[in-house]
mmCIF file of C-alpha atoms in Angstrom:
data_model
loop_
_atom_site.group_PDB
_atom_site.id
_atom_site.type_symbol
_atom_site.label_atom_id
_atom_site.label_comp_id
_atom_site.label_asym_id
_atom_site.label_seq_id
_atom_site.Cartn_x
_atom_site.Cartn_y
_atom_site.Cartn_z
ATOM 1 C CA MET Q 1 103.344 101.707 196.039
ATOM 2 C CA ALA Q 2 106.756 102.971 195.966
ATOM 3 C CA PRO Q 3 107.744 106.576 197.359
ATOM 4 C CA GLY Q 4 108.559 108.685 194.795
ATOM 5 C CA TYR Q 5 106.870 111.121 191.937
ATOM 6 C CA SER Q 6 104.668 108.382 190.954
ATOM 7 C CA LYS Q 7 102.908 108.112 194.336
ATOM 8 C CA LEU Q 8 102.661 111.822 194.556
ATOM 9 C CA ALA Q 9 101.191 112.416 191.231
ATOM 10 C CA THR Q 10 98.499 109.307 192.461
ATOM 11 C CA PHE Q 11 97.253 111.692 195.156
ATOM 12 C CA MET Q 12 97.475 114.947 193.485
ATOM 13 C CA THR Q 13 95.234 113.339 190.984
ATOM 14 C CA GLU Q 14 92.965 111.034 193.047
ATOM 15 C CA LYS Q 15 92.427 114.086 195.787
ATOM 16 C CA HIS Q 16 92.199 116.604 193.124
ATOM 17 C CA HIS Q 17 95.355 118.172 194.823
ATOM 18 C CA PRO Q 18 97.677 118.898 191.541
ATOM 19 C CA ILE Q 19 99.607 122.043 192.997
ATOM 20 C CA ILE Q 20 102.489 122.990 191.014
ATOM 21 C CA ARG Q 21 104.893 126.054 190.873
ATOM 22 C CA LYS Q 22 104.599 128.693 188.201
ATOM 23 C CA TYR Q 23 108.156 130.065 188.051
ATOM 24 C CA GLN Q 24 106.640 133.747 187.918
ATOM 25 C CA GLN Q 25 109.907 135.169 188.209
ATOM 26 C CA LEU Q 26 111.887 133.009 185.902
ATOM 27 C CA ALA Q 27 109.210 133.729 183.492
ATOM 28 C CA ALA Q 28 109.443 137.400 183.669
ATOM 29 C CA ARG Q 29 113.367 137.211 183.294
ATOM 30 C CA ASP Q 30 112.597 135.217 179.794
ATOM 31 C CA LEU Q 31 109.924 138.228 178.684
ATOM 32 C CA LEU Q 32 112.734 141.210 179.845
ATOM 33 C CA LEU Q 33 115.333 139.081 177.678
ATOM 34 C CA LEU Q 34 113.262 138.563 175.029
ATOM 35 C CA GLN Q 35 112.127 142.351 175.141
ATOM 36 C CA ALA Q 36 115.915 143.274 174.979
ATOM 37 C CA GLU Q 37 116.353 140.855 172.063
ATOM 38 C CA LEU Q 38 113.647 142.919 170.349
ATOM 39 C CA CYS Q 39 115.184 145.970 171.084
ATOM 40 C CA HIS Q 40 118.378 145.277 169.806
ATOM 41 C CA LEU Q 41 117.064 143.994 166.743
ATOM 42 C CA GLU Q 42 114.427 146.888 165.732
ATOM 43 C CA CYS Q 43 117.771 149.314 166.887
ATOM 44 C CA GLU Q 44 119.482 147.075 163.998
ATOM 45 C CA TYR Q 45 117.180 147.593 161.347
ATOM 46 C CA GLU Q 46 116.732 151.406 162.003
ATOM 47 C CA ALA Q 47 120.425 151.754 161.358
ATOM 48 C CA VAL Q 48 120.508 149.220 158.662
ATOM 49 C CA VAL Q 49 117.574 151.260 156.936
ATOM 50 C CA LYS Q 50 119.078 154.666 157.587
ATOM 51 C CA GLN Q 51 122.544 153.314 155.829
ATOM 52 C CA ASN Q 52 120.539 151.760 152.979
ATOM 53 C CA SER Q 53 119.293 155.473 152.306
ATOM 54 C CA THR Q 54 122.343 157.252 151.785
ATOM 55 C CA PHE Q 55 122.930 154.895 148.786
ATOM 56 C CA LYS Q 56 122.255 155.803 145.186
ATOM 57 C CA ASP Q 57 121.376 152.553 144.084
ATOM 58 C CA GLU Q 58 117.997 150.335 144.716
ATOM 59 C CA ARG Q 59 119.184 150.315 148.217
ATOM 60 C CA LYS Q 60 117.718 153.391 148.911
ATOM 61 C CA SER Q 61 114.202 151.911 148.026
ATOM 62 C CA TYR Q 62 114.419 148.722 150.081
ATOM 63 C CA ASP Q 63 112.050 150.557 153.022
ATOM 64 C CA GLN Q 64 109.132 151.423 150.307
ATOM 65 C CA ASP Q 65 109.206 147.855 147.902
ATOM 66 C CA TRP Q 66 109.629 145.055 149.660
ATOM 67 C CA LEU Q 67 109.964 142.705 147.120
ATOM 68 C CA LEU Q 68 112.946 144.278 145.811
ATOM 69 C CA MET Q 69 114.540 143.924 149.247
ATOM 70 C CA HIS Q 70 113.659 140.462 149.047
ATOM 71 C CA THR Q 71 115.163 139.645 145.581
ATOM 72 C CA ALA Q 72 118.320 141.809 146.587
ATOM 73 C CA PRO Q 73 120.591 138.751 146.133
ATOM 74 C CA THR Q 74 119.528 138.197 142.565
ATOM 75 C CA ARG Q 75 121.017 141.162 141.629
ATOM 76 C CA GLY Q 76 124.513 141.003 143.947
ATOM 77 C CA PHE Q 77 123.110 143.519 146.635
ATOM 78 C CA SER Q 78 122.717 142.620 150.256
ATOM 79 C CA THR Q 79 120.106 141.117 152.259
ATOM 80 C CA GLU Q 80 120.834 142.557 155.871
ATOM 81 C CA GLN Q 81 117.942 144.200 155.961
ATOM 82 C CA TRP Q 82 115.572 141.525 154.967
ATOM 83 C CA GLU Q 83 117.169 139.027 157.088
ATOM 84 C CA ILE Q 84 117.061 141.280 160.326
ATOM 85 C CA SER Q 85 113.099 141.600 159.184
ATOM 86 C CA LEU Q 86 112.882 137.522 159.176
ATOM 87 C CA ALA Q 87 114.615 137.531 162.388
ATOM 88 C CA THR Q 88 112.361 140.122 164.155
ATOM 89 C CA ARG Q 89 109.648 138.149 162.739
ATOM 90 C CA ALA Q 90 110.385 134.873 164.539
ATOM 91 C CA LYS Q 91 111.595 136.636 167.742
ATOM 92 C CA LEU Q 92 108.230 138.143 167.690
ATOM 93 C CA ARG Q 93 106.087 135.175 167.239
ATOM 94 C CA GLU Q 94 108.116 133.380 170.228
ATOM 95 C CA TYR Q 95 107.831 136.937 172.448
ATOM 96 C CA TYR Q 96 104.028 137.002 171.958
ATOM 97 C CA SER Q 97 104.122 133.070 172.592
ATOM 98 C CA ALA Q 98 105.673 133.834 175.719
ATOM 99 C CA ILE Q 99 103.676 136.520 176.883
ATOM 100 C CA ALA Q 100 100.105 134.576 176.072
ATOM 101 C CA GLN Q 101 101.701 131.603 178.135
ATOM 102 C CA TYR Q 102 102.214 133.615 180.942
ATOM 103 C CA SER Q 103 99.278 135.523 180.925
ATOM 104 C CA ASP Q 104 97.278 132.143 181.158
ATOM 105 C CA ILE Q 105 99.668 130.462 183.771
ATOM 106 C CA ALA Q 106 99.428 133.891 185.733
ATOM 107 C CA SER Q 107 95.863 133.899 185.760
ATOM 108 C CA ILE Q 108 95.433 130.234 187.462
ATOM 109 C CA ARG Q 109 94.293 130.211 190.711
ATOM 110 C CA GLN Q 110 96.563 129.803 193.966
ATOM 111 C CA PRO Q 111 96.361 127.262 196.559
ATOM 112 C CA LYS Q 112 94.964 128.236 200.062
ATOM 113 C CA ASP Q 113 97.295 128.098 202.293
ATOM 114 C CA SER Q 114 95.879 124.760 203.923
ATOM 115 C CA GLU Q 115 95.836 123.229 200.632
ATOM 116 C CA ARG Q 116 99.544 123.924 200.477
ATOM 117 C CA SER Q 117 100.233 122.621 203.955
ATOM 118 C CA ILE Q 118 98.535 119.605 204.084
ATOM 119 C CA LEU Q 119 100.084 118.415 200.627
ATOM 120 C CA ASN Q 120 104.001 119.484 202.127
ATOM 121 C CA GLU Q 121 103.012 117.505 205.545
ATOM 122 C CA TRP Q 122 101.494 114.669 203.177
ATOM 123 C CA ILE Q 123 104.795 114.526 201.450
ATOM 124 C CA GLU Q 124 107.202 114.602 203.889
ATOM 125 C CA SER Q 125 105.006 112.329 206.807
ATOM 126 C CA ALA Q 126 105.119 108.483 206.000
ATOM 127 C CA SER Q 127 102.113 108.324 209.076
ATOM 128 C CA LEU Q 128 99.701 110.297 206.648
ATOM 129 C CA GLY Q 129 100.266 107.977 203.618
ATOM 130 C CA GLY Q 130 103.031 110.156 202.216
ATOM 131 C CA GLY Q 131 106.370 110.077 202.907
ATOM 132 C CA CYS Q 132 107.864 110.049 199.222
ATOM 133 C CA GLY Q 133 111.397 110.317 200.365
ATOM 134 C CA PHE Q 134 112.789 112.985 197.931
ATOM 135 C CA ILE Q 135 116.130 113.689 197.704
ATOM 136 C CA GLY Q 136 116.747 115.832 195.020
ATOM 137 C CA ARG Q 137 116.167 120.350 195.260
ATOM 138 C CA ASP Q 138 112.826 120.292 194.152
ATOM 139 C CA LEU Q 139 111.268 118.646 197.138
ATOM 140 C CA GLY Q 140 113.638 116.957 198.973
ATOM 141 C CA GLY Q 141 114.622 120.262 200.926
ATOM 142 C CA ILE Q 142 118.191 120.052 200.066
ATOM 143 C CA GLU Q 143 120.119 123.149 199.860
ATOM 144 C CA GLN Q 144 117.035 125.556 199.091
ATOM 145 C CA PRO Q 145 113.550 124.617 200.447
ATOM 146 C CA SER Q 146 110.547 122.624 199.029
ATOM 147 C CA VAL Q 147 108.767 124.123 196.200
ATOM 148 C CA TYR Q 148 105.526 123.578 198.803
ATOM 149 C CA GLU Q 149 107.275 125.682 201.795
ATOM 150 C CA ALA Q 150 105.524 128.625 202.763
ATOM 151 C CA VAL Q 151 108.197 131.196 201.494
ATOM 152 C CA TYR Q 152 106.948 129.611 197.809
ATOM 153 C CA HIS Q 153 103.349 129.793 198.480
ATOM 154 C CA SER Q 154 102.441 133.136 196.213
ATOM 155 C CA ASP Q 155 104.327 131.183 193.337
ATOM 156 C CA LEU Q 156 102.046 127.998 193.277
ATOM 157 C CA ALA Q 157 99.212 127.115 191.549
ATOM 158 C CA ILE Q 158 96.713 124.240 192.090
ATOM 159 C CA LEU Q 159 95.430 123.042 188.801
ATOM 160 C CA SER Q 160 91.676 121.084 190.273
ATOM 161 C CA ASP Q 161 89.069 122.052 188.350
ATOM 162 C CA SER Q 162 86.656 121.888 191.033
ATOM 163 C CA HIS Q 163 87.255 124.768 193.437
ATOM 164 C CA GLY Q 164 84.175 126.838 192.611
ATOM 165 C CA GLU Q 165 84.055 130.209 191.567
ATOM 166 C CA GLY Q 166 85.868 131.982 194.096
ATOM 167 C CA ASP Q 167 83.123 134.533 195.704
ATOM 168 C CA LEU Q 168 83.080 134.900 199.333
ATOM 169 C CA PHE Q 169 80.418 132.889 199.455
ATOM 170 C CA THR Q 170 82.185 129.948 198.072
ATOM 171 C CA LYS Q 171 84.883 130.736 200.436
ATOM 172 C CA PHE Q 172 82.954 130.780 203.502
ATOM 173 C CA ILE Q 173 81.639 127.326 202.609
ATOM 174 C CA ASN Q 174 84.872 125.812 201.756
ATOM 175 C CA GLY Q 175 86.617 127.228 204.930
ATOM 176 C CA PRO Q 176 84.530 128.430 207.668
ATOM 177 C CA LEU Q 177 81.373 126.172 207.203
ATOM 178 C CA LEU Q 178 82.738 123.084 205.918
ATOM 179 C CA ALA Q 179 85.216 122.843 209.034
ATOM 180 C CA PHE Q 180 82.231 123.167 211.131
ATOM 181 C CA TYR Q 181 80.658 120.521 209.989
ATOM 182 C CA HIS Q 182 83.417 118.284 210.073
ATOM 183 C CA TYR Q 183 83.612 119.297 213.876
ATOM 184 C CA LEU Q 184 80.358 118.178 214.127
ATOM 185 C CA LEU Q 185 79.825 115.088 212.305
ATOM 186 C CA GLY Q 186 82.596 114.787 209.685
ATOM 187 C CA HIS Q 187 85.219 113.499 211.990
ATOM 188 C CA THR Q 188 83.275 110.457 212.083
ATOM 189 C CA ARG Q 189 84.054 109.518 207.835
ATOM 190 C CA ALA Q 190 86.526 106.841 207.437
ATOM 191 C CA THR Q 191 90.210 108.349 206.813
ATOM 192 C CA LEU Q 192 92.848 107.924 204.005
ATOM 193 C CA PRO Q 193 94.715 104.618 204.348
ATOM 194 C CA ILE Q 194 98.483 105.009 204.336
ATOM 195 C CA ASP Q 195 98.544 102.110 201.783
ATOM 196 C CA PRO Q 196 96.256 102.572 199.442
ATOM 197 C CA GLU Q 197 95.451 98.971 198.935
ATOM 198 C CA ASN Q 198 94.586 98.287 202.100
ATOM 199 C CA ALA Q 199 91.569 99.300 204.329
ATOM 200 C CA SER Q 200 92.072 102.654 206.779
ATOM 201 C CA VAL Q 201 92.259 100.662 209.955
ATOM 202 C CA GLY Q 202 94.774 100.426 212.740
ATOM 203 C CA ASP Q 203 98.369 101.302 211.702
ATOM 204 C CA ASN Q 204 97.369 101.689 208.340
ATOM 205 C CA SER Q 205 94.906 104.573 209.058
ATOM 206 C CA SER Q 206 96.214 108.384 208.005
ATOM 207 C CA GLY Q 207 93.966 110.247 210.243
ATOM 208 C CA LEU Q 208 93.357 112.504 207.050
ATOM 209 C CA HIS Q 209 89.637 113.022 206.176
ATOM 210 C CA HIS Q 210 89.366 113.885 202.552
ATOM 211 C CA TYR Q 211 86.098 115.732 200.883
ATOM 212 C CA ASN Q 212 85.281 115.261 197.211
ATOM 213 C CA PRO Q 213 85.839 118.894 195.695
ATOM 214 C CA ARG Q 214 82.579 118.282 193.443
ATOM 215 C CA HIS Q 215 80.498 117.106 195.866
ATOM 216 C CA VAL Q 216 81.099 120.370 198.236
ATOM 217 C CA GLU Q 217 80.991 122.395 194.587
ATOM 218 C CA THR Q 218 77.455 120.721 194.552
ATOM 219 C CA VAL Q 219 76.561 121.684 197.988
ATOM 220 C CA THR Q 220 77.969 125.459 197.372
ATOM 221 C CA ASN Q 221 75.820 125.824 194.097
ATOM 222 C CA ILE Q 222 72.504 124.520 195.693
ATOM 223 C CA LEU Q 223 72.977 126.369 199.283
ATOM 224 C CA GLY Q 224 74.185 129.763 196.225
ATOM 225 C CA THR Q 225 70.840 129.249 194.730
ATOM 226 C CA VAL Q 226 68.892 129.265 197.629
ATOM 227 C CA PHE Q 227 70.429 132.434 199.455
ATOM 228 C CA SER Q 228 70.191 133.969 196.533
ATOM 229 C CA SER Q 229 66.486 133.473 196.016
ATOM 230 C CA LEU Q 230 65.531 134.268 199.603
ATOM 231 C CA ALA Q 231 65.447 138.576 198.705
ATOM 232 C CA PRO Q 232 62.731 138.572 196.135
ATOM 233 C CA LEU Q 233 61.080 135.720 197.828
ATOM 234 C CA VAL Q 234 60.867 137.339 201.218
ATOM 235 C CA SER Q 235 60.477 141.098 199.739
ATOM 236 C CA ILE Q 236 57.670 140.055 198.098
ATOM 237 C CA VAL Q 237 55.744 137.839 201.235
ATOM 238 C CA VAL Q 238 56.476 140.898 203.483
ATOM 239 C CA LEU Q 239 55.172 143.510 201.114
ATOM 240 C CA SER Q 240 52.135 141.678 200.880
ATOM 241 C CA PHE Q 241 51.616 142.091 204.537
ATOM 242 C CA VAL Q 242 52.297 146.202 204.491
ATOM 243 C CA LEU Q 243 49.995 148.317 203.721
ATOM 244 C CA ASP Q 244 51.486 151.843 204.708
ATOM 245 C CA PRO Q 245 53.073 153.576 202.087
ATOM 246 C CA LYS Q 246 55.991 155.081 203.972
ATOM 247 C CA ALA Q 247 56.615 151.577 205.348
ATOM 248 C CA ARG Q 248 56.896 150.139 201.925
ATOM 249 C CA LEU Q 249 58.992 152.359 200.612
ATOM 250 C CA GLY Q 250 61.647 151.699 203.266
ATOM 251 C CA LEU Q 251 61.089 147.594 202.618
ATOM 252 C CA VAL Q 252 62.004 148.322 199.229
ATOM 253 C CA CYS Q 253 65.115 149.590 199.766
ATOM 254 C CA ALA Q 254 66.061 147.102 202.237
ATOM 255 C CA PHE Q 255 65.122 144.170 200.132
ATOM 256 C CA THR Q 256 67.000 145.976 196.952
ATOM 257 C CA VAL Q 257 69.918 146.600 199.521
ATOM 258 C CA LEU Q 258 69.991 142.827 200.474
ATOM 259 C CA PHE Q 259 69.902 141.611 196.780
ATOM 260 C CA SER Q 260 72.560 143.453 195.602
ATOM 261 C CA PHE Q 261 74.435 142.292 198.448
ATOM 262 C CA SER Q 262 73.477 138.844 198.125
ATOM 263 C CA LEU Q 263 74.938 138.881 194.373
ATOM 264 C CA ALA Q 264 77.666 140.635 195.556
ATOM 265 C CA ILE Q 265 78.850 137.610 197.935
ATOM 266 C CA ALA Q 266 77.858 134.644 196.438
ATOM 267 C CA THR Q 267 78.184 135.540 192.784
ATOM 268 C CA LYS Q 268 81.605 136.724 190.561
ATOM 269 C CA ALA Q 269 79.231 139.147 188.629
ATOM 270 C CA ARG Q 270 80.714 142.555 187.492
ATOM 271 C CA ARG Q 271 79.511 145.418 188.677
ATOM 272 C CA VAL Q 272 77.406 146.422 185.455
ATOM 273 C CA GLU Q 273 75.494 143.180 186.176
ATOM 274 C CA ILE Q 274 74.555 143.467 189.792
ATOM 275 C CA PHE Q 275 73.760 147.128 188.957
ATOM 276 C CA ALA Q 276 71.434 145.766 186.186
ATOM 277 C CA ALA Q 277 70.081 142.822 188.613
ATOM 278 C CA THR Q 278 69.241 145.156 190.953
ATOM 279 C CA ALA Q 279 67.635 147.851 189.041
ATOM 280 C CA ALA Q 280 65.606 144.745 187.493
ATOM 281 C CA PHE Q 281 64.684 143.614 191.330
ATOM 282 C CA ALA Q 282 63.637 147.399 192.163
ATOM 283 C CA SER Q 283 61.148 147.824 188.898
ATOM 284 C CA VAL Q 284 59.634 144.305 190.336
ATOM 285 C CA GLN Q 285 58.972 145.147 193.798
ATOM 286 C CA VAL Q 286 57.526 148.971 192.384
ATOM 287 C CA VAL Q 287 55.082 147.048 189.696
ATOM 288 C CA PHE Q 288 53.952 144.845 192.724
ATOM 289 C CA ILE Q 289 53.213 147.818 195.251
ATOM 290 C CA GLY Q 290 51.328 149.420 192.143
ATOM 291 C CA SER Q 291 49.467 146.214 191.399
ATOM 292 C CA SER Q 292 48.551 145.381 194.792
ATOM 293 C CA ASN Q 293 47.715 149.227 195.437
ATOM 294 C CA SER Q 294 44.985 149.356 192.495
ATOM 295 C CA MET Q 295 43.504 146.070 193.691
ATOM 296 C CA THR Q 296 42.679 147.693 197.252
#
């Protein structure tokens, strides 16, 4: 494949690595300019309303009767107040639309530094399969850094839909645990080819390994489910063997804390949801203790 944007786009889509720049500073500046335009229109409208209120004819009633203001030209009066109203309406729609778009873009996940650096190195290095040979200001590093340099890291967004929930447990699986697996077994996997049309052997081997994000996400979900289930299972088993009331009370407290801790690191549940689930879990333990005491 010829080097350039097409090659980069293919790599991004096939390897679930679409990273783009948000240009948040430019977007914020645009919002400020729209805000300034609205402020100007607001002042203009208030000035016209104030001026019209001084007249002795129908113009003094324009702010109380929109139809009178709208049909003013048919009676030979100025439509300035109505025109400013229409301009304000159009500008407000543009302003609100820009705010909504900015909010949506700003909420997109920022890529990890390793994701950014791998993409940047791939673009520059032919030995990794990239070597796109960009010569523009955006990716060629001419007159300014490439958009994938570290200086723009906080302004980048990754569009992949397979990056998990973003909780601590997911970050651990995708970080240290995946690196440990790669150290033990993953390095034996086939590397990505420099030329995707030929096998990754010999000089066509890039040295890069790719793990399908969806497979990693599946493993993360399975491990997360097992991890979250351990606290309630272990608590019931342990409490069934402990008969001392004080020891049972201590174990209930310990397992309740462990359960809430598991929810906090293995899910992105809100505090109120964690509180409700923890209260329900504690109640289950109390009911189990009560029923087991009645049986003995």
